[in-house]
Structures are given as C-alpha cells and as structure tokens.
Amino acid sequence: MDAPAQPLDETLIRSFAGIVGDRYALTAEADIAPYTVERRGLFGGSTPLVLRPGCTDEVSRIMALASETRTPVVPQGGNTGLVGGQMPDGSGREIVVSLSRMNRIREIDTTSNTITAEAGVVLQTLQEAADGADRLFPLSLGSQGSCQIGGNLSSNAGGTGVLAYGNARELCLGLEVVLPDGRIFDDLRKLKKDNTGYDLKDLFVGGEGTLGIITAAVLKLFPRPKSREIAWAGLNSPDEALGLYRLAQDRGGPSVTAFELVMETPLEFLLRHNPSAQRPLAERYPCYVMLEISSVRSASDARELIEDILTAAMEQGVVLDAAIAASGQQFSDFWALRENMSEAQKPEGFSIKHDISVPVAAIPRFIAEGADLVEQVAPGARVVCFGHMGDGNLHYNVSEPVGGDSAAFQALYGRMNETVHALVHNLGGSFSAEHGIGRLKRDELIATAPPVATELMRAVKRAIDPLGIMNPNKVI
Ligand SMILES: Cc1cc2nc3c(=O)[nH]c(=O)nc-3n(C[C@H](O)[C@H](O)[C@H](O)COP(=O)(O)OP(=O)(O)OC[C@H]3O[C@@H](n4cnc5c(N)ncnc54)[C@H](O)[C@@H]3O)c2cc1C
C-alpha cells in the first residue's frame, strides 16, 4: 500500500534541503516570492520550499524523497509560461524545483548537427552557443532572454521559426528525464532515425512537467543562413495574405523562414503606445504580412528571392505595397514591431486572449467569421489579431470597447472563449496552439477533448505518476 502523505514539516524540509545544500534550498519568503508569481499576475500560489538542484543526480534524489513522502513537486524553468503550469497552487504543500542552476551546454557536435544542453540553459544562451559554432538553433520566442530549454520542451514551444524548422518537439532528438519516483530515463541520443518501439520522449515534450522533470536534451542544429531578408507587405485582406503565402511557398520553399500576419488594429495600438515604433509602410492597409527569407547559399540569395516573390505578388495584385529592410537596424526594427505587439495591447484596457490554430487555408474564414461572432458577444469590442500565419497559429485577442463598461466586458471572458473556440473547432483547429494547457485551459481540455483522448492521457499519467505528485492538477 502507498505510504500516506507526510506533512511538509521542518524535518522534511531539512531532508530536501540536505540534497541540494542549504544555499540552494530557499525558504525565506522574500527568496521564494519570485517563484510564486508570474508576469501577468494571473496565477499566484504558495510554497514553503524552492529547491535549486545543480545536477541530474540531485533531481533524482529529490524525486525519490518526494515519492516516498508523497510530496507534490512543480518543475519551473524561466517562469515565462502563459498558462500557469509553472506555478504551485495555494495549498502550501507543493514544492518548486527550479532548474536554473542546471545551465551547462554539455556538447556541440557540428557534424551530427546537435547540441546537448541541460534543462536550465536559457534559450538565448543556447542560440548564441550555436551561433558561435557557426550553426543555427532556430527556436525563437519573445521570451528567449529568460525562458529555458527545459521549459521550451515541456511546453513544446513554437514561436517564429516553426514554419521552416518545426516546434520544440521537432527540434528534439533525445532527452534525459527524472521520473516521479526518482528513476532516470536516459534517452540522450542523437538519432534522426530510431524506430525501437514507442517514442517515449514525446510524452515528456509538451507534458508541461506532469510526467517528469527534463534535466537535459539533445537538440538539432542547422546550417547558419548566409543571408536573411525581411519585408513588410501591405495587403487588402487575409485572402490576399493566403495568396502571398502560396506564392512564397511555391517560389521559396524551405527558404521561407517566417510568415507573420498582422491586422491593422494591433499595429495601430503599437504605434500609439510605443514611441520607438514606426509605421513600416507609407500608407495604412487592412492587413500586413511580415515575410522572412533565409538562404544558406550566398549573401545575395535571400535578397534575390524575396524580391522575386514580392515582384510576382505585386504583378498579381496580391500585394499593394512592400518594404524590404534596408539595413541590419531596420531588420531588427521590423521584427521588434511584431514582437512588441502583445505588450502594446495593455494600455488599451482589458483583453480576452486566444492562442488558436486552424489549417492555414481556413485563416481568412476564421478571421471573417470571428469578427462577426465577437461583435455579437461584445458589441464594439476590438479584435486584435496577429500571429504565425504560416503555422495556422493566431493570437486572436479581443480588447474592450472604447468608453465601455470594463467590468461587464470582463464578465464575458468565458462566453467569448467558448464562442471563438467553437469556431476554431468547426474549422478543425486547436484552442491551444503553442502556449499549452497548464492551469488555464485544463477544464476546457477535459470538457472538449474526445473521451478516448482524455482516457488515454489519464492512463499515461497514472502509469508514469501513480501517486499524482508530478505537477498535480495541470493539463489533465
Ligand atoms: C513575451 C513572451 C513571449 C512568448 N512567446 C511565445 C511564443 O512565441 N511561442 C511559445 O510557444 N510560447 C511563448 N511564450 C510562452 C513561454 O515563453 C513558453 O511557454 C516557454 O517555452 C516557457 O519556458 P520557461 O522556461 O519559462 O518555462 P516555465 O514557464 O518555467 O514552465 C512552463 C511549463 O513547463 C514546465 N517545466 C519547466 N521546466 C521544466 C523541466 N525542466 N522539466 C519539466 N517541466 C518543466 C513547468 O512546470 C510548466 O508547466 C511567450 C511568453 C512571453 C512572456
């Protein structure tokens, strides 16, 4: 029979602290505070103990003790997650295990094109290490200065490079994971081909810390592009954006490394609230595409290709105007416009958020029908739509009406989500494209996933974490 849960008293806290050393066992309120709040302030929690292990063996011993004493454990990386998965609950019984000290790059292999890194390596540090070895690690997110590889893998992060290189799952070849009972699953392999039974690592990628703690990973590297070009194009509608997408794919294939859609409203918000932002084109257009082309062939290849695509698109009347970044500075400025869009929504009042995906071909229909539905639910509300169109993934946010009753608008959160997600469902899409489930969307997953899917997920969870101590009440 399972041992009953032990209270998290001083003795048990001392036992956990003994594993990592007192310096790395945080118990003072001020030290713990940063681990119990996240940047949007949506999910708070409390914990009596934050452990900062320095190696896989310490993580293993922490989990063995947690299992023996039935202590719930919440893994935490850079704490940039947007669905509350990294937060302890309010019970005061869950302990947080922060991976930030496990930040070593173990190996770069430029022949196999792999990098082996510990879970706590910050994404940007990993990108820079790859760059230093004349390679590209293409995962790229707005939070890359603080999110960590373990968090990226656990949330199967997406970002702006997915179109050409895939999301975190597709970039992962091997994993090292500490299981809830303390055993180490060592699958740190560099193989692109390996058909030896079920792909177990894929359970942990996107598992949001509910099945184990990722301690290291083998990730794919790519040749570093010799040229990269970016253009902002003004268009009449998402239908034209789809036309441009087809054209870019036909002519550019894998050289199309980003295809981001931005409607006029988010750009307008950004120009209003961010003094350093400048309109990328002389005129306003209902819709914009930010197109990035990369080439490993030569320093001029990307330029030739992007010009070829835009010329053809203008001749066909798909694109009305376009600007290609004329300098490195403008290249960064163009990207900054896209990356600062979420932030620029805040001064416009309360916003109801959606992180959805639909088949790329269904994007124009989603945007058109979505606008009608939003107006029905909250007349006057402003749709703030932008995102990774090439992946079918849009950040479809709805800002409160100007001069409206904010509290009444906020009360519509659930209804708005249901309405937008029903449209997404009808179009064969997903209500959580890249941010995951965590705490925020758990009930919706349970309510809307096919029963066979939830049964299978529960069976997997029970098989790997029979005591239910691994990031409880998240995902499923
Ligand atoms: C400004 C901004 C921009 C963003 N842009 C994007 C984007 O474009 N695309 C995107 O996908 N996301 C984006 N995000 C969300 C977030 O950055 C990602 O989800 C990121 O991958 C989380 O990494 P993290 O290290 O911060 O993880 P955390 O927030 O610490 O944790 C996230 C989840 O992973 C679990 N976890 C963390 N580390 C481990 C580990 N070692 N082992 C097991 N479980 C673990 C946690 O328990 C939690 O469930 C953005 C966030 C911000 C703030």
Coordinates of C-alpha atoms and ligand atoms in Angstrom, one line a residue, residues 38-40 73-87 97-99 118-123 139-144 146-160 162 167-168 176-178 204 207-216 338-339 342-343 355 388 393 395 433-439 470-471 474-475, ligand 1:
E38 CA 4.2 35.1 -13.0
R39 CA 4.5 38.1 -15.1
R40 CA 0.8 38.6 -15.9
V73 CA 6.5 18.9 -7.0
V74 CA 6.2 21.7 -9.5
P75 CA 9.1 22.0 -12.0
Q76 CA 9.9 25.5 -13.0
G77 CA 12.2 26.9 -15.8
G78 CA 12.3 30.5 -16.7
N79 CA 8.8 31.2 -15.3
T80 CA 7.6 32.7 -18.6
G81 CA 4.8 30.3 -19.2
L82 CA 1.4 31.9 -20.0
V83 CA -0.9 29.2 -18.7
G84 CA 0.1 28.8 -15.1
G85 CA 1.8 25.4 -15.4
Q86 CA 4.9 26.5 -13.6
M87 CA 3.0 27.9 -10.5
V97 CA 12.1 22.6 -8.3
S98 CA 13.8 25.3 -10.3
L99 CA 16.2 24.0 -13.0
E118 CA 21.0 20.9 -19.6
A119 CA 17.4 22.0 -19.0
G120 CA 18.2 25.3 -17.3
V121 CA 20.1 26.8 -20.3
V122 CA 18.4 30.0 -21.3
L123 CA 17.2 29.8 -24.9
L139 CA 13.7 28.2 -31.9
S140 CA 12.9 31.8 -31.3
L141 CA 10.4 33.4 -28.9
G142 CA 9.7 36.8 -27.4
S143 CA 10.7 35.4 -24.0
Q144 CA 14.0 33.9 -25.2
S146 CA 14.7 34.2 -19.8
C147 CA 12.8 31.0 -20.9
Q148 CA 14.8 27.8 -20.5
I149 CA 15.3 24.8 -22.8
G150 CA 13.5 22.5 -20.2
G151 CA 10.5 24.9 -20.2
N152 CA 10.6 25.2 -24.0
L153 CA 10.5 21.4 -24.4
S154 CA 7.9 20.9 -21.6
S155 CA 5.6 23.4 -23.2
N156 CA 6.5 22.3 -26.8
A157 CA 7.2 26.0 -27.6
G158 CA 6.5 27.3 -31.1
G159 CA 7.5 30.9 -31.9
T160 CA 8.5 32.4 -35.2
V162 CA 8.2 26.8 -36.8
N167 CA 8.4 23.5 -33.0
A168 CA 10.4 22.4 -29.9
E176 CA 17.2 12.9 -20.1
V177 CA 14.2 12.9 -17.7
V178 CA 13.9 12.2 -14.0
F204 CA 7.6 14.4 -21.9
G207 CA 4.0 17.2 -21.0
E208 CA 4.2 20.5 -19.0
G209 CA 6.1 18.9 -16.2
T210 CA 3.2 16.5 -15.3
L211 CA 5.2 13.3 -16.2
G212 CA 8.7 14.0 -15.1
I213 CA 11.5 16.6 -14.9
I214 CA 13.5 17.1 -18.0
T215 CA 17.2 17.5 -17.0
A216 CA 18.9 17.6 -20.4
R338 CA 6.0 42.1 -34.4
E339 CA 7.4 41.2 -31.0
S342 CA 1.3 41.8 -27.2
E343 CA 2.7 44.5 -24.9
D355 CA -4.0 31.2 -28.8
H388 CA 2.2 33.0 -37.1
N393 CA -1.5 30.0 -35.4
H395 CA -3.0 35.3 -31.3
A433 CA -1.7 26.2 -30.4
E434 CA 1.6 26.9 -28.6
H435 CA 1.1 28.1 -25.0
G436 CA -0.1 24.8 -23.6
I437 CA -2.8 23.8 -21.1
G438 CA -1.4 24.4 -17.6
R439 CA -4.0 25.5 -15.2
M470 CA 4.2 15.4 -10.5
N471 CA 2.8 18.9 -11.1
K474 CA -2.2 20.7 -14.6
V475 CA -3.1 19.6 -18.1
Ligands
LIG1 C1 6.9 37.8 -24.0 C2 6.6 36.3 -24.2 C3 6.6 35.8 -25.5 C4 6.2 34.5 -25.6 N1 6.2 34.0 -26.9 C5 6.0 32.7 -27.1 C6 5.9 32.1 -28.4 O1 6.1 32.8 -29.4 N2 5.7 30.8 -28.5 C7 5.5 30.0 -27.4 O2 5.3 28.8 -27.6 N3 5.5 30.5 -26.2 C8 5.7 31.8 -26.0 N4 5.7 32.3 -24.7 C9 5.4 31.4 -23.6 C10 6.7 30.8 -22.8 O3 7.8 31.7 -23.0 C11 7.0 29.5 -23.3 O4 6.0 28.6 -23.0 C12 8.3 28.9 -22.8 O5 8.6 27.7 -23.6 C13 8.3 28.6 -21.3 O6 9.6 28.3 -20.9 P1 10.0 28.6 -19.4 O7 11.4 28.1 -19.2 O8 9.8 30.0 -19.0 O9 9.0 27.6 -18.6 P2 8.2 27.8 -17.3 O10 7.2 28.9 -17.5 O11 9.0 27.9 -16.1 O12 7.3 26.4 -17.3 C14 6.4 26.1 -18.4 C15 5.9 24.7 -18.1 O13 7.0 23.8 -18.3 C16 7.2 23.1 -17.1 N5 8.7 22.9 -16.9 C17 9.6 23.9 -16.9 N6 10.8 23.4 -16.9 C18 10.7 22.1 -16.9 C19 11.6 21.0 -16.8 N7 12.9 21.1 -16.8 N8 11.1 19.7 -16.8 C20 9.7 19.5 -16.8 N9 8.8 20.5 -16.8 C21 9.3 21.8 -16.9 C22 6.5 23.9 -16.0 O14 6.1 23.0 -14.9 C23 5.4 24.5 -16.7 O15 4.3 23.5 -16.8 C24 6.0 33.6 -24.5 C25 6.0 34.2 -23.2 C26 6.3 35.5 -23.1 C27 6.3 36.0 -21.7

